[in-house]
Amino acid sequence: MDSSHVENDLVNVLFTEEQIQARLAELAREIERDYDGKDLLIVGILRGAVMVMADLARSFGRHLEMDWMAVSSYGSGTKSSGVVRILKDLDTDISGRHVIIVDEIIDTGLTLSWLTSNLGSRSPASVEICTLLRKPEALQMPVDVKYVGWDIPNEFVVGYGLDYRERYRNLRDIGTLAPHVYS
């Protein structure tokens, strides 16, 4: 879906599809350099990271493995509840593996902090985080993020996997959702 289809729902477009693709390609090259010669597993966080994970993986010029987890800390609202639940766990044993968690956004940091700790307890060789977006002003928990697409203001954003009540995920751009939509 193009942003022109929902322009009355958006305050502005922060990143276009082209900008997102270019940034993901840059992140893939950086990850490839850092993990040259190492077996790499990227773990996408469902559902929001589907677009990021797919396009990031396609940007790699090498083999890698992918797995998925589903965790929840939002419910149906616009703010994190802080209580993390695993809805779908990994199918892959990560002991001794280099793992990169791929997410679309880091908001409060509560979910990723918990998830990093959880995966770290499974004896991986390493666990790092790659996120397309991070909201530094919204962080409530320090999270060491190795790969960041962009830092953004503490606004409610949608598109490219980011949703509001399961809508806008298929928007090709990322934009700030207008308050009248969720107020």
mmCIF file of C-alpha atoms in Angstrom:
data_model
loop_
_atom_site.group_PDB
_atom_site.id
_atom_site.type_symbol
_atom_site.label_atom_id
_atom_site.label_comp_id
_atom_site.label_asym_id
_atom_site.label_seq_id
_atom_site.Cartn_x
_atom_site.Cartn_y
_atom_site.Cartn_z
ATOM 1 C CA MET A 1 0.000 0.000 0.000
ATOM 2 C CA ASP A 2 1.301 3.419 -0.931
ATOM 3 C CA SER A 3 1.207 6.288 1.595
ATOM 4 C CA SER A 4 -1.078 8.238 -0.748
ATOM 5 C CA HIS A 5 -3.801 5.678 0.119
ATOM 6 C CA VAL A 6 -3.730 6.717 3.775
ATOM 7 C CA GLU A 7 -2.386 10.270 3.614
ATOM 8 C CA ASN A 8 -5.185 11.614 5.864
ATOM 9 C CA ASP A 9 -4.088 9.141 8.550
ATOM 10 C CA LEU A 10 -0.459 10.296 8.534
ATOM 11 C CA VAL A 11 1.094 13.465 9.912
ATOM 12 C CA ASN A 12 4.139 12.930 7.697
ATOM 13 C CA VAL A 13 6.273 10.282 5.994
ATOM 14 C CA LEU A 14 9.529 9.749 7.864
ATOM 15 C CA PHE A 15 11.151 7.231 5.503
ATOM 16 C CA THR A 16 10.250 6.136 2.006
ATOM 17 C CA GLU A 17 10.455 2.584 0.745
ATOM 18 C CA GLU A 18 13.599 3.491 -1.203
ATOM 19 C CA GLN A 19 15.305 4.957 1.884
ATOM 20 C CA ILE A 20 14.387 1.879 3.920
ATOM 21 C CA GLN A 21 15.757 -0.523 1.291
ATOM 22 C CA ALA A 22 19.017 1.433 1.030
ATOM 23 C CA ARG A 23 19.485 1.502 4.805
ATOM 24 C CA LEU A 24 18.780 -2.233 5.165
ATOM 25 C CA ALA A 25 21.363 -2.966 2.457
ATOM 26 C CA GLU A 26 23.914 -0.885 4.415
ATOM 27 C CA LEU A 27 23.089 -2.775 7.627
ATOM 28 C CA ALA A 28 23.442 -6.130 5.826
ATOM 29 C CA ARG A 29 26.904 -5.149 4.547
ATOM 30 C CA GLU A 30 27.940 -4.082 8.052
ATOM 31 C CA ILE A 31 26.696 -7.345 9.569
ATOM 32 C CA GLU A 32 28.446 -9.367 6.842
ATOM 33 C CA ARG A 33 31.758 -7.639 7.650
ATOM 34 C CA ASP A 34 31.340 -8.240 11.385
ATOM 35 C CA TYR A 35 30.414 -11.914 10.961
ATOM 36 C CA ASP A 36 32.738 -12.828 8.107
ATOM 37 C CA GLY A 37 33.477 -16.557 8.301
ATOM 38 C CA LYS A 38 30.994 -17.095 11.133
ATOM 39 C CA ASP A 39 27.799 -19.114 11.085
ATOM 40 C CA LEU A 40 24.972 -16.599 11.489
ATOM 41 C CA LEU A 41 21.363 -17.014 12.603
ATOM 42 C CA ILE A 42 19.011 -14.051 12.336
ATOM 43 C CA VAL A 43 15.893 -14.186 14.494
ATOM 44 C CA GLY A 44 12.924 -12.084 13.451
ATOM 45 C CA ILE A 45 10.379 -10.906 15.978
ATOM 46 C CA LEU A 46 6.878 -11.535 14.691
ATOM 47 C CA ARG A 47 4.844 -9.837 13.416
ATOM 48 C CA GLY A 48 6.264 -6.386 13.013
ATOM 49 C CA ALA A 49 9.717 -7.436 11.854
ATOM 50 C CA VAL A 50 8.497 -9.515 8.897
ATOM 51 C CA MET A 51 9.181 -6.802 6.313
ATOM 52 C CA VAL A 52 12.509 -5.796 7.872
ATOM 53 C CA MET A 53 13.654 -9.406 8.230
ATOM 54 C CA ALA A 54 12.735 -10.351 4.656
ATOM 55 C CA ASP A 55 14.397 -7.348 3.059
ATOM 56 C CA LEU A 56 17.442 -7.483 5.325
ATOM 57 C CA ALA A 57 17.950 -11.193 4.534
ATOM 58 C CA ARG A 58 17.622 -10.545 0.795
ATOM 59 C CA SER A 59 20.311 -7.876 1.077
ATOM 60 C CA PHE A 60 22.923 -10.382 2.263
ATOM 61 C CA GLY A 61 25.424 -11.733 -0.237
ATOM 62 C CA ARG A 62 26.018 -14.897 1.799
ATOM 63 C CA HIS A 63 24.162 -17.801 3.336
ATOM 64 C CA LEU A 64 22.489 -17.325 6.678
ATOM 65 C CA GLU A 65 19.789 -19.065 8.622
ATOM 66 C CA MET A 66 16.548 -17.516 9.798
ATOM 67 C CA ASP A 67 14.157 -18.333 12.606
ATOM 68 C CA TRP A 68 11.238 -16.525 14.198
ATOM 69 C CA MET A 69 9.913 -15.715 17.631
ATOM 70 C CA ALA A 70 6.647 -14.110 18.597
ATOM 71 C CA VAL A 71 6.563 -12.137 21.814
ATOM 72 C CA SER A 72 3.985 -9.728 23.113
ATOM 73 C CA SER A 73 4.139 -6.750 25.412
ATOM 74 C CA TYR A 74 1.639 -4.406 23.770
ATOM 75 C CA GLY A 75 -1.814 -5.947 23.714
ATOM 76 C CA SER A 76 -4.009 -3.740 21.538
ATOM 77 C CA GLY A 77 -2.793 -0.373 22.812
ATOM 78 C CA THR A 78 -0.142 2.061 21.699
ATOM 79 C CA LYS A 79 2.183 1.671 24.707
ATOM 80 C CA SER A 80 4.140 -1.341 25.955
ATOM 81 C CA SER A 81 2.657 -3.100 28.981
ATOM 82 C CA GLY A 82 6.126 -4.207 30.137
ATOM 83 C CA VAL A 83 4.946 -7.803 30.627
ATOM 84 C CA VAL A 84 6.572 -10.042 28.007
ATOM 85 C CA ARG A 85 5.036 -13.313 26.868
ATOM 86 C CA ILE A 86 6.525 -15.787 24.373
ATOM 87 C CA LEU A 87 3.808 -16.667 21.878
ATOM 88 C CA LYS A 88 6.103 -18.644 19.545
ATOM 89 C CA ASP A 89 9.561 -19.834 20.502
ATOM 90 C CA LEU A 90 12.530 -20.637 18.265
ATOM 91 C CA ASP A 91 12.636 -23.889 16.339
ATOM 92 C CA THR A 92 16.451 -23.741 16.261
ATOM 93 C CA ASP A 93 18.890 -24.662 19.017
ATOM 94 C CA ILE A 94 21.070 -21.567 19.380
ATOM 95 C CA SER A 95 23.831 -23.008 21.589
ATOM 96 C CA GLY A 96 27.168 -21.997 20.174
ATOM 97 C CA ARG A 97 25.526 -19.892 17.455
ATOM 98 C CA HIS A 98 25.975 -16.222 16.590
ATOM 99 C CA VAL A 99 22.462 -14.770 16.855
ATOM 100 C CA ILE A 100 21.167 -11.412 15.689
ATOM 101 C CA ILE A 101 17.695 -10.452 16.864
ATOM 102 C CA VAL A 102 15.946 -8.481 14.109
ATOM 103 C CA ASP A 103 13.149 -6.125 15.125
ATOM 104 C CA GLU A 104 11.388 -3.245 13.463
ATOM 105 C CA ILE A 105 11.450 -0.824 16.399
ATOM 106 C CA ILE A 106 12.799 -0.394 19.904
ATOM 107 C CA ASP A 107 10.431 1.681 21.954
ATOM 108 C CA THR A 108 10.730 1.256 25.737
ATOM 109 C CA GLY A 109 13.441 -1.402 25.434
ATOM 110 C CA LEU A 110 11.614 -3.643 27.910
ATOM 111 C CA THR A 111 10.831 -6.414 25.418
ATOM 112 C CA LEU A 112 14.282 -6.474 23.805
ATOM 113 C CA SER A 113 16.051 -6.357 27.168
ATOM 114 C CA TRP A 114 14.042 -9.347 28.337
ATOM 115 C CA LEU A 115 14.494 -11.193 25.038
ATOM 116 C CA THR A 116 18.260 -10.622 24.939
ATOM 117 C CA SER A 117 18.536 -12.016 28.448
ATOM 118 C CA ASN A 118 16.303 -14.982 27.592
ATOM 119 C CA LEU A 119 18.275 -15.900 24.468
ATOM 120 C CA GLY A 120 21.571 -15.266 26.266
ATOM 121 C CA SER A 121 20.623 -17.955 28.801
ATOM 122 C CA ARG A 122 20.528 -20.526 25.957
ATOM 123 C CA SER A 123 24.355 -20.591 25.537
ATOM 124 C CA PRO A 124 24.762 -18.835 22.185
ATOM 125 C CA ALA A 125 28.201 -17.728 20.969
ATOM 126 C CA SER A 126 26.795 -14.181 20.856
ATOM 127 C CA VAL A 127 23.508 -12.278 20.805
ATOM 128 C CA GLU A 128 23.199 -8.872 19.162
ATOM 129 C CA ILE A 129 20.280 -6.693 18.092
ATOM 130 C CA CYS A 130 19.481 -5.140 14.731
ATOM 131 C CA THR A 131 16.548 -2.753 14.575
ATOM 132 C CA LEU A 132 15.281 -0.525 11.822
ATOM 133 C CA LEU A 133 14.063 2.166 14.243
ATOM 134 C CA ARG A 134 14.862 3.199 17.805
ATOM 135 C CA LYS A 135 13.169 5.804 20.005
ATOM 136 C CA PRO A 136 15.892 6.981 22.417
ATOM 137 C CA GLU A 137 13.495 9.286 24.289
ATOM 138 C CA ALA A 138 11.111 6.390 25.031
ATOM 139 C CA LEU A 139 13.732 3.989 26.453
ATOM 140 C CA GLN A 140 12.941 2.801 29.962
ATOM 141 C CA MET A 141 15.506 0.002 29.987
ATOM 142 C CA PRO A 142 19.044 0.217 28.619
ATOM 143 C CA VAL A 143 19.436 -2.022 25.567
ATOM 144 C CA ASP A 144 22.730 -2.548 23.774
ATOM 145 C CA VAL A 145 21.816 -2.307 20.094
ATOM 146 C CA LYS A 146 24.626 -3.015 17.652
ATOM 147 C CA TYR A 147 22.809 -2.185 14.396
ATOM 148 C CA VAL A 148 20.327 0.712 14.149
ATOM 149 C CA GLY A 149 18.700 1.979 10.977
ATOM 150 C CA TRP A 150 17.560 5.308 12.415
ATOM 151 C CA ASP A 151 16.816 6.985 15.718
ATOM 152 C CA ILE A 152 13.409 8.660 15.621
ATOM 153 C CA PRO A 153 11.365 10.957 17.886
ATOM 154 C CA ASN A 154 8.978 9.455 20.425
ATOM 155 C CA GLU A 155 5.986 9.467 18.084
ATOM 156 C CA PHE A 156 3.579 6.722 17.085
ATOM 157 C CA VAL A 157 4.772 5.413 13.723
ATOM 158 C CA VAL A 158 3.262 2.923 11.304
ATOM 159 C CA GLY A 159 4.167 1.228 8.059
ATOM 160 C CA TYR A 160 6.701 -1.321 6.883
ATOM 161 C CA GLY A 161 5.512 -3.844 9.462
ATOM 162 C CA LEU A 162 4.598 -1.338 12.166
ATOM 163 C CA ASP A 163 0.902 -1.343 12.914
ATOM 164 C CA TYR A 164 -1.909 0.204 14.823
ATOM 165 C CA ARG A 165 -4.504 -2.450 15.631
ATOM 166 C CA GLU A 166 -3.137 -4.630 12.800
ATOM 167 C CA ARG A 167 -3.591 -1.890 10.200
ATOM 168 C CA TYR A 168 -0.864 -0.103 8.191
ATOM 169 C CA ARG A 169 1.620 -3.030 8.310
ATOM 170 C CA ASN A 170 1.621 -3.241 4.503
ATOM 171 C CA LEU A 171 2.312 0.476 4.047
ATOM 172 C CA ARG A 172 5.574 0.662 2.065
ATOM 173 C CA ASP A 173 6.763 3.838 3.820
ATOM 174 C CA ILE A 174 7.076 4.641 7.514
ATOM 175 C CA GLY A 175 5.055 7.590 8.750
ATOM 176 C CA THR A 176 3.825 9.242 11.909
ATOM 177 C CA LEU A 177 0.236 8.236 12.622
ATOM 178 C CA ALA A 178 -2.127 11.164 13.085
ATOM 179 C CA PRO A 179 -3.501 11.391 16.647
ATOM 180 C CA HIS A 180 -7.093 11.493 15.393
ATOM 181 C CA VAL A 181 -6.678 7.870 14.283
ATOM 182 C CA TYR A 182 -5.856 6.482 17.739
ATOM 183 C CA SER A 183 -7.391 9.063 20.102
#
